[in-house]
Coordinates of C-alpha atoms in Angstrom, one line a residue:
Chain L
M106 CA 28.8 -191.3 208.1
D107 CA 28.3 -191.3 211.9
I108 CA 29.5 -194.6 213.6
R109 CA 28.4 -196.0 217.1
L110 CA 31.0 -196.9 219.2
P111 CA 32.4 -199.3 220.7
F112 CA 34.0 -200.2 217.4
R113 CA 32.7 -203.8 215.5
E114 CA 35.0 -205.2 212.7
E115 CA 33.5 -204.0 209.8
D116 CA 33.2 -200.1 210.8
I117 CA 37.3 -200.9 210.9
K118 CA 37.0 -203.0 207.3
N119 CA 35.1 -199.9 206.1
L120 CA 37.0 -196.6 207.2
R121 CA 39.8 -195.2 204.6
A122 CA 42.2 -191.9 205.3
G123 CA 40.6 -189.2 204.3
D124 CA 37.1 -190.5 205.3
V125 CA 35.3 -187.3 207.4
L126 CA 32.5 -188.9 209.7
T127 CA 31.3 -188.4 213.6
L128 CA 31.2 -190.9 216.2
S129 CA 28.6 -191.1 218.9
G130 CA 28.6 -193.5 222.0
V131 CA 31.5 -193.6 224.7
L132 CA 35.3 -192.9 224.2
Y133 CA 38.0 -192.6 227.1
T134 CA 40.4 -189.6 227.6
A135 CA 44.3 -190.4 228.7
R136 CA 47.0 -188.7 227.7
D137 CA 50.7 -188.7 228.5
Q138 CA 50.8 -190.0 232.4
A139 CA 47.3 -191.9 232.2
H140 CA 49.1 -194.2 229.6
A141 CA 51.8 -194.3 231.5
R142 CA 50.4 -195.9 234.4
L143 CA 47.7 -198.0 231.8
V144 CA 51.0 -199.6 230.6
R145 CA 52.7 -200.6 233.9
S146 CA 49.5 -201.6 235.1
I147 CA 49.5 -203.9 231.7
E148 CA 53.5 -205.1 232.3
E149 CA 51.9 -205.7 236.5
G150 CA 49.0 -208.0 235.2
K151 CA 46.9 -205.8 237.3
E152 CA 43.4 -205.1 236.2
L153 CA 42.9 -202.0 233.9
P154 CA 40.5 -199.6 235.6
I155 CA 38.9 -199.0 231.8
P156 CA 38.0 -201.6 229.4
L157 CA 40.0 -201.6 225.7
E158 CA 38.6 -204.4 224.0
G159 CA 36.6 -202.2 221.1
Q160 CA 37.4 -198.8 222.7
T161 CA 38.2 -195.5 221.6
I162 CA 40.8 -193.2 223.6
Y163 CA 40.9 -190.1 223.0
Y164 CA 43.8 -188.1 223.8
T165 CA 42.7 -185.0 225.5
G166 CA 43.3 -183.3 228.6
P167 CA 39.8 -180.2 229.3
A168 CA 39.4 -177.6 230.7
P169 CA 37.6 -176.9 233.9
A170 CA 33.7 -176.9 233.4
K171 CA 31.5 -174.2 234.0
P172 CA 28.8 -174.2 236.6
G173 CA 26.3 -176.4 234.3
A174 CA 28.1 -177.2 231.7
V175 CA 29.1 -180.8 231.1
I176 CA 32.2 -180.3 230.3
G177 CA 35.4 -177.5 229.4
P178 CA 36.8 -176.7 225.9
A179 CA 38.2 -180.3 225.2
G180 CA 39.9 -180.6 222.0
P181 CA 42.9 -183.2 221.0
T182 CA 46.6 -183.0 222.4
T183 CA 49.4 -184.1 220.0
S184 CA 49.4 -187.6 219.7
Y185 CA 53.1 -188.4 219.2
R186 CA 54.2 -188.6 222.8
M187 CA 51.6 -191.8 223.6
D188 CA 53.1 -192.9 220.9
P189 CA 55.5 -195.3 222.8
Y190 CA 52.5 -196.4 224.8
T191 CA 50.5 -197.0 221.8
P192 CA 51.1 -200.6 220.3
I193 CA 51.3 -202.7 223.5
L194 CA 47.1 -201.2 224.5
L195 CA 46.5 -201.9 220.7
K196 CA 47.6 -205.5 221.4
N197 CA 45.2 -205.3 224.5
G198 CA 42.1 -204.5 222.4
L199 CA 42.2 -200.6 221.9
K200 CA 40.2 -200.1 218.1
G201 CA 40.6 -196.0 217.8
M202 CA 42.8 -193.5 218.5
I203 CA 41.9 -189.5 218.7
G204 CA 44.4 -187.2 218.6
K205 CA 46.8 -184.1 215.8
G206 CA 49.4 -184.8 214.6
G207 CA 51.2 -187.5 212.7
R208 CA 52.3 -191.1 214.5
S209 CA 55.5 -193.2 214.1
R210 CA 56.5 -195.7 212.3
E211 CA 55.7 -198.5 215.6
V212 CA 52.8 -196.9 215.8
Q213 CA 51.3 -197.0 212.2
E214 CA 52.5 -200.5 211.7
A215 CA 50.7 -201.3 215.4
I216 CA 47.4 -199.6 213.9
K217 CA 47.4 -202.7 210.5
E218 CA 48.7 -205.5 212.8
Y219 CA 45.9 -204.8 215.6
R220 CA 43.3 -203.8 213.3
A221 CA 42.4 -200.3 214.8
V222 CA 42.0 -196.7 213.4
Y223 CA 43.8 -193.3 214.0
F224 CA 41.5 -190.1 213.5
A225 CA 42.1 -186.5 213.7
A226 CA 39.9 -184.0 215.4
V227 CA 40.7 -180.4 214.7
G228 CA 43.4 -179.0 217.3
G229 CA 41.8 -175.3 219.0
A230 CA 38.8 -175.9 218.6
A231 CA 38.1 -176.8 221.9
A232 CA 34.9 -174.8 222.8
L233 CA 33.5 -176.1 219.4
I234 CA 34.2 -180.1 219.6
A235 CA 33.3 -179.4 223.5
R236 CA 29.4 -179.2 222.7
S237 CA 29.6 -182.9 221.2
I238 CA 30.0 -184.2 224.4
K239 CA 27.0 -185.1 227.0
K240 CA 28.4 -186.2 229.8
A241 CA 31.9 -186.7 231.5
E242 CA 33.2 -188.3 234.9
V243 CA 36.3 -189.0 236.1
V244 CA 36.8 -193.0 236.4
A245 CA 40.4 -193.5 237.5
Y246 CA 43.8 -191.4 238.2
P247 CA 41.5 -188.4 240.0
D248 CA 45.2 -187.6 241.6
L249 CA 46.2 -186.7 238.1
G250 CA 43.7 -183.7 237.8
P251 CA 43.3 -182.7 233.9
E252 CA 44.6 -185.5 232.8
A253 CA 42.8 -188.0 235.0
I254 CA 40.6 -191.0 232.7
R255 CA 37.1 -189.5 231.8
R256 CA 34.7 -191.6 230.4
L257 CA 32.8 -189.5 227.6
E258 CA 29.7 -190.0 226.3
V259 CA 29.9 -187.9 222.9
E260 CA 27.0 -187.3 219.7
K261 CA 28.6 -186.5 216.8
F262 CA 32.2 -186.1 217.2
P263 CA 33.5 -184.8 214.4
V264 CA 36.6 -186.8 213.5
I265 CA 38.6 -187.3 209.7
V266 CA 40.5 -190.6 209.6
I267 CA 44.3 -190.3 209.5
N268 CA 45.6 -193.9 209.5
D269 CA 43.5 -196.5 208.2
I270 CA 44.3 -200.3 208.8
Y271 CA 45.4 -201.0 205.9
G272 CA 48.9 -198.5 205.6
N273 CA 47.6 -195.2 204.7
D274 CA 48.7 -191.8 206.3
L275 CA 46.4 -188.7 205.5
Y276 CA 48.9 -186.2 206.5
E277 CA 51.8 -187.9 204.0
E278 CA 48.8 -187.9 201.5
G279 CA 47.4 -184.7 202.1
Q280 CA 50.2 -182.6 201.9
R281 CA 51.9 -184.3 199.4
E282 CA 49.3 -182.7 196.9
Y283 CA 50.2 -179.5 197.7
R284 CA 53.5 -179.2 197.8
K285 CA 55.3 -176.5 195.5
I286 CA 58.6 -176.9 197.0
D287 CA 61.7 -179.7 197.6
I288 CA 63.9 -178.6 201.0
Chain X
M97 CA 59.3 -142.9 243.2
R98 CA 56.2 -143.8 242.3
K99 CA 54.1 -147.0 244.1
I100 CA 52.6 -149.8 243.0
S101 CA 51.0 -152.6 244.7
S102 CA 50.9 -156.3 245.0
V103 CA 47.1 -156.1 244.9
E104 CA 47.3 -154.0 241.8
I105 CA 49.4 -155.9 239.5
S106 CA 47.6 -159.4 240.7
E107 CA 44.5 -158.1 239.7
A108 CA 46.2 -157.0 236.1
I109 CA 47.5 -160.3 235.4
A110 CA 44.1 -162.0 236.8
G111 CA 42.3 -160.1 234.1
L112 CA 44.4 -161.3 231.1
V113 CA 45.1 -164.5 231.7
K114 CA 41.3 -165.0 231.1
E115 CA 40.9 -162.0 228.3
A116 CA 44.0 -163.9 226.1
N117 CA 42.3 -167.4 226.3
Y118 CA 38.8 -166.4 225.2
F119 CA 39.3 -164.5 222.2
L120 CA 41.8 -165.0 219.8
P121 CA 43.8 -161.7 218.8
E122 CA 41.9 -159.1 216.3
D123 CA 45.6 -159.1 214.1
V124 CA 45.1 -163.4 213.7
L125 CA 41.7 -163.0 213.2
K126 CA 42.1 -161.1 210.3
V127 CA 44.8 -163.2 209.2
I128 CA 42.4 -166.1 209.1
E129 CA 40.0 -164.5 207.3
K130 CA 41.6 -164.0 204.8
S131 CA 42.8 -167.4 204.6
A132 CA 39.8 -169.3 204.6
R133 CA 38.8 -166.9 201.4
E134 CA 42.4 -168.2 199.7
E135 CA 43.1 -171.6 201.0
E136 CA 43.6 -174.0 198.2
S137 CA 42.4 -177.1 199.8
A138 CA 38.4 -177.6 200.4
V139 CA 38.9 -179.4 203.4
G140 CA 41.8 -176.5 204.7
R141 CA 39.4 -173.8 204.0
E142 CA 36.5 -176.0 206.1
I143 CA 39.0 -176.1 208.7
L144 CA 39.5 -172.8 208.6
Q145 CA 35.7 -172.1 209.4
Q146 CA 35.9 -174.3 212.2
I147 CA 38.4 -172.4 214.0
L148 CA 36.4 -169.7 213.3
L149 CA 33.6 -170.6 214.3
N150 CA 35.0 -172.1 217.5
N151 CA 36.8 -168.3 218.3
R152 CA 32.8 -167.5 218.3
I153 CA 31.4 -169.9 220.5
A154 CA 34.3 -169.2 223.1
G155 CA 34.1 -165.9 223.2
E156 CA 29.8 -166.2 223.5
E157 CA 30.5 -168.8 226.4
R158 CA 33.4 -167.0 227.7
V159 CA 35.2 -169.8 227.8
A160 CA 38.8 -170.9 227.0
V161 CA 39.3 -170.7 223.1
C162 CA 41.5 -173.8 223.7
Q163 CA 42.2 -176.9 226.5
D164 CA 45.3 -176.7 226.5
T165 CA 45.4 -172.6 228.5
G166 CA 49.5 -173.0 228.2
I167 CA 52.1 -172.2 230.7
V168 CA 51.8 -168.4 231.7
V169 CA 55.1 -166.1 229.9
V170 CA 55.0 -162.3 231.4
F171 CA 57.2 -160.2 230.0
A172 CA 56.9 -156.9 232.2
E173 CA 59.0 -154.0 232.0
L174 CA 59.5 -152.3 234.8
G175 CA 60.8 -148.5 234.8
N176 CA 62.9 -147.6 236.9
E177 CA 60.7 -144.3 238.9
V178 CA 58.5 -147.7 240.1
F179 CA 58.7 -148.6 243.5
I180 CA 56.7 -152.0 243.6
E181 CA 55.3 -152.4 247.5
G182 CA 55.6 -156.4 247.7
D183 CA 57.3 -159.3 246.0
L184 CA 57.2 -158.8 241.9
Y185 CA 56.7 -162.8 241.0
E186 CA 54.8 -163.6 243.5
A187 CA 52.1 -161.0 242.9
I188 CA 52.0 -162.1 239.2
N189 CA 51.9 -166.0 240.1
A190 CA 48.6 -164.9 242.7
G191 CA 47.2 -163.2 239.9
V192 CA 47.8 -166.7 237.6
R193 CA 46.4 -168.7 240.3
K194 CA 43.2 -166.3 240.4
G195 CA 42.7 -166.0 236.9
Y196 CA 42.9 -169.8 236.2
K197 CA 40.9 -170.2 238.8
E198 CA 37.7 -167.7 238.2
G199 CA 38.3 -168.5 234.6
Y200 CA 38.0 -171.9 234.7
L201 CA 41.2 -172.5 232.6
R202 CA 43.0 -175.4 232.9
T203 CA 46.3 -175.9 235.1
S204 CA 49.1 -177.0 233.1
V205 CA 51.8 -177.1 235.1
V206 CA 53.9 -179.6 237.1
D207 CA 56.2 -179.1 239.8
H208 CA 59.3 -180.5 238.8
P209 CA 59.8 -182.2 235.4
L210 CA 60.3 -185.4 236.4
R211 CA 58.8 -186.1 239.7
R212 CA 55.2 -184.2 237.5
V213 CA 53.0 -183.6 239.8
N214 CA 50.3 -181.0 238.9
T215 CA 51.0 -178.0 240.6
G216 CA 47.3 -177.1 240.8
D217 CA 47.0 -173.5 239.8
N218 CA 48.9 -172.9 236.6
T219 CA 51.8 -171.0 238.4
P220 CA 54.6 -170.5 238.7
A221 CA 54.4 -168.2 235.8
V222 CA 58.0 -167.6 233.5
V223 CA 58.4 -164.0 234.1
H224 CA 60.9 -162.2 231.6
L225 CA 62.0 -158.7 233.3
K226 CA 63.4 -155.6 231.6
L227 CA 64.4 -152.7 233.7
V228 CA 63.6 -149.5 231.6
P229 CA 63.4 -145.7 232.1
G230 CA 60.3 -143.9 233.4
D231 CA 57.2 -144.5 236.5
K232 CA 55.2 -147.0 234.6
L233 CA 55.2 -150.8 234.8
R234 CA 53.8 -152.4 231.0
L235 CA 53.0 -156.1 232.2
I236 CA 52.6 -158.9 228.3
V237 CA 51.1 -161.7 228.6
A238 CA 51.8 -164.6 226.6
P239 CA 50.0 -168.3 227.7
K240 CA 52.0 -170.8 225.6
G241 CA 50.9 -174.1 224.8
A242 CA 52.9 -177.3 224.5
G243 CA 51.9 -178.4 221.4
S244 CA 53.2 -175.6 220.0
E245 CA 56.5 -175.0 222.0
N246 CA 57.4 -178.5 221.6
M247 CA 58.1 -178.3 218.1
S248 CA 60.5 -175.3 218.6
I249 CA 63.9 -175.1 218.5
V250 CA 67.5 -173.5 219.1
K251 CA 70.8 -173.9 216.7
M252 CA 73.8 -172.1 216.5
L253 CA 74.4 -172.1 212.8
K254 CA 78.1 -171.0 211.4
P255 CA 77.9 -167.7 210.2
A256 CA 79.4 -168.7 206.5
D257 CA 75.6 -170.3 206.9
G258 CA 73.9 -167.2 206.4
K259 CA 70.4 -166.3 204.9
E260 CA 70.7 -169.9 202.9
G261 CA 71.4 -172.1 206.2
I262 CA 68.7 -170.1 208.0
R263 CA 65.9 -171.0 204.9
K264 CA 67.3 -174.2 205.1
F265 CA 67.0 -174.7 209.0
V266 CA 63.5 -173.2 209.4
L267 CA 61.9 -175.2 206.8
Q268 CA 62.9 -178.0 208.0
T269 CA 61.5 -177.4 211.4
V270 CA 58.5 -176.0 210.2
M271 CA 58.5 -179.5 208.1
E272 CA 59.1 -182.0 210.5
A273 CA 56.4 -180.4 212.9
G274 CA 53.9 -181.0 210.5
A275 CA 50.5 -181.0 212.2
N276 CA 51.7 -181.7 215.6
P277 CA 51.9 -177.6 216.3
C278 CA 48.3 -176.8 215.0
P279 CA 48.9 -174.9 211.6
P280 CA 48.5 -172.5 210.6
I281 CA 51.2 -171.1 212.9
V282 CA 52.8 -168.3 213.7
V283 CA 56.6 -168.8 213.3
G284 CA 58.9 -166.3 216.0
I285 CA 62.7 -166.0 214.9
G286 CA 65.7 -164.8 216.5
L287 CA 68.8 -164.6 215.2
G288 CA 72.2 -163.5 216.9
G289 CA 72.9 -162.3 220.7
S290 CA 74.0 -166.0 222.4
F291 CA 72.4 -169.2 223.1
E292 CA 69.9 -168.4 225.7
K293 CA 69.8 -164.5 224.1
A294 CA 68.6 -166.0 220.4
A295 CA 65.4 -167.7 222.2
L296 CA 63.9 -164.8 224.1
L297 CA 64.0 -162.8 220.9
A298 CA 62.0 -165.9 219.4
K299 CA 59.7 -165.7 222.0
E300 CA 59.5 -161.6 221.6
A301 CA 59.6 -162.1 217.5
L302 CA 55.5 -163.9 218.5
L303 CA 54.3 -160.7 220.7
R304 CA 54.7 -158.9 217.3
P305 CA 51.3 -157.7 215.8
L306 CA 50.9 -159.7 212.8
D307 CA 50.8 -156.9 209.8
D308 CA 53.9 -155.6 211.1
S309 CA 57.3 -156.0 209.3
N310 CA 61.2 -155.4 211.1
P311 CA 62.0 -151.7 210.3
D312 CA 65.6 -153.5 208.8
P313 CA 64.6 -154.2 205.0
V314 CA 66.9 -157.2 204.5
I315 CA 64.9 -159.1 208.0
A316 CA 61.5 -157.7 206.5
E317 CA 62.8 -159.0 203.0
M318 CA 63.2 -162.8 204.8
E319 CA 60.3 -162.2 206.9
K320 CA 58.7 -162.0 203.2
S321 CA 60.0 -165.0 201.5
L322 CA 60.1 -167.9 204.3
L323 CA 56.7 -167.0 205.1
A324 CA 56.1 -168.0 201.1
D325 CA 58.5 -170.9 201.2
I326 CA 57.0 -172.2 204.7
N327 CA 52.9 -171.9 202.3
K328 CA 54.7 -173.9 199.6
L329 CA 55.3 -176.8 201.7
G330 CA 51.6 -178.3 201.3
I331 CA 51.4 -179.1 204.9
G332 CA 47.9 -177.0 205.5
P333 CA 45.9 -176.3 207.8
Q334 CA 45.8 -178.9 210.6
G335 CA 48.5 -180.5 208.1
L336 CA 45.9 -182.2 206.4
G337 CA 47.4 -180.8 203.1
G338 CA 46.5 -176.7 201.7
S339 CA 48.4 -173.6 201.3
T340 CA 48.2 -172.3 204.5
T341 CA 50.4 -173.7 207.0
A342 CA 51.9 -170.0 208.7
L343 CA 50.0 -167.2 209.3
A344 CA 53.0 -164.9 209.5
V345 CA 56.9 -164.7 209.9
K346 CA 58.2 -162.7 212.4
I347 CA 62.3 -162.3 212.7
N348 CA 63.9 -160.5 216.1
T349 CA 67.6 -159.6 215.8
F350 CA 70.6 -159.0 218.2
P351 CA 74.5 -158.5 217.5
C352 CA 75.9 -161.2 217.6
H353 CA 79.9 -162.7 218.4
I354 CA 82.2 -163.0 215.5
A355 CA 82.7 -166.6 215.5
S356 CA 78.4 -167.6 216.1
L357 CA 75.1 -167.5 214.0
P358 CA 72.3 -168.5 216.8
V359 CA 69.3 -169.1 215.7
A360 CA 66.2 -169.9 217.0
I361 CA 62.2 -170.8 216.2
N362 CA 59.4 -170.5 218.4
I363 CA 56.2 -172.1 217.0
N364 CA 53.0 -171.0 217.8
C365 CA 49.5 -172.6 217.3
H366 CA 46.8 -170.5 215.6
V367 CA 46.0 -169.3 219.4
A368 CA 48.6 -166.9 219.2
R369 CA 47.1 -165.3 222.5
H370 CA 48.9 -162.7 224.4
K371 CA 47.1 -159.5 225.8
E372 CA 49.1 -156.3 227.6
V373 CA 48.3 -153.7 230.4
I374 CA 50.7 -150.6 231.1
I375 CA 50.1 -149.7 235.2

């Protein structure tokens, strides 16, 4: 299954934790410091440098592109660091997030409330993932270097649904199935 | 006295940071290949195959295996018959600067833990210097990503906690880390010494080849049983569930105070980078 971005309500409704799919269209990269700035702008009532409505943020800070390449290796970074900023972005229209690792209870609740989806990409598979990125340009906070916000155009970007609008969590379910020890 | 120039050191470091970031070490690859055959979860097997494919692409294109090309940790073993022309630390940093620029590696270091302005060249490196007999300089470069480093921890246990207390602490730490450190992971454990020595032992344990075991039979047995227990936690590749959570457990020890049992756990992701050279 391939979903064309930005998300429509029916795409979100159909996704379930454990679904393996690809995404095509526009993603915005943002990580720690970009999140802090976006949230500060929202709190101060200022205009954001990127649209949020229906959009997807990819938690990554790519390596520099070699000459002739669109982008350098660009795998996901760990998502929990963005947890403190996430509910307010979801409240403002963000629909998709791509990263790796579990989210806080608050974020999982906000995903249900604001009808969004959290996906994982394979951490460490950065050179492979970069192949699905067809265009990349810095659109905000260039002073942040690798942490600047980039607008990416992707084709068949591979992801797995971790948290859906029904409150499912693939990490919890998947790990429980294979656990053979109590601690 | 044998002279070694700063330039020679910088060149060596620049080469090592590139090589370390472009290729997974052979010993790590071997264990991932074995796990890709034996992993119980179909999704887990697929992820391990993607990790192997990613490594082939990075090697062919000579790009970093992972975009997080780390903060550079250098272990320098300096022979006491060596005279270094210039400043060793500056020579190492010059090498990092050159290697990260030439190698298209990400600069991931900020100048201050609170101000957080990117230094733009991935310096400074964290350097651990050891004085040893001889006329050689051994440089081990281990770029360390933050996903796994952030899941690491030092705890001062009671001597009475013993083996069982250590086991519980390790399993809890790995369980809580879950998907965050990009499993399959390598677990480095420092036992003994003092608060800071334990942390250093844990980091040094990560430099050991994955297929060796501690020469102390008691510790070797602990490495084996901890690996088996960790792989029963069910975390699996990328935390999606499975039987491959860790590729290896390495424990390094040091004598300690009568009242102490320091335990440090340094987690590494499957991109367990390290490369060395002897000048």
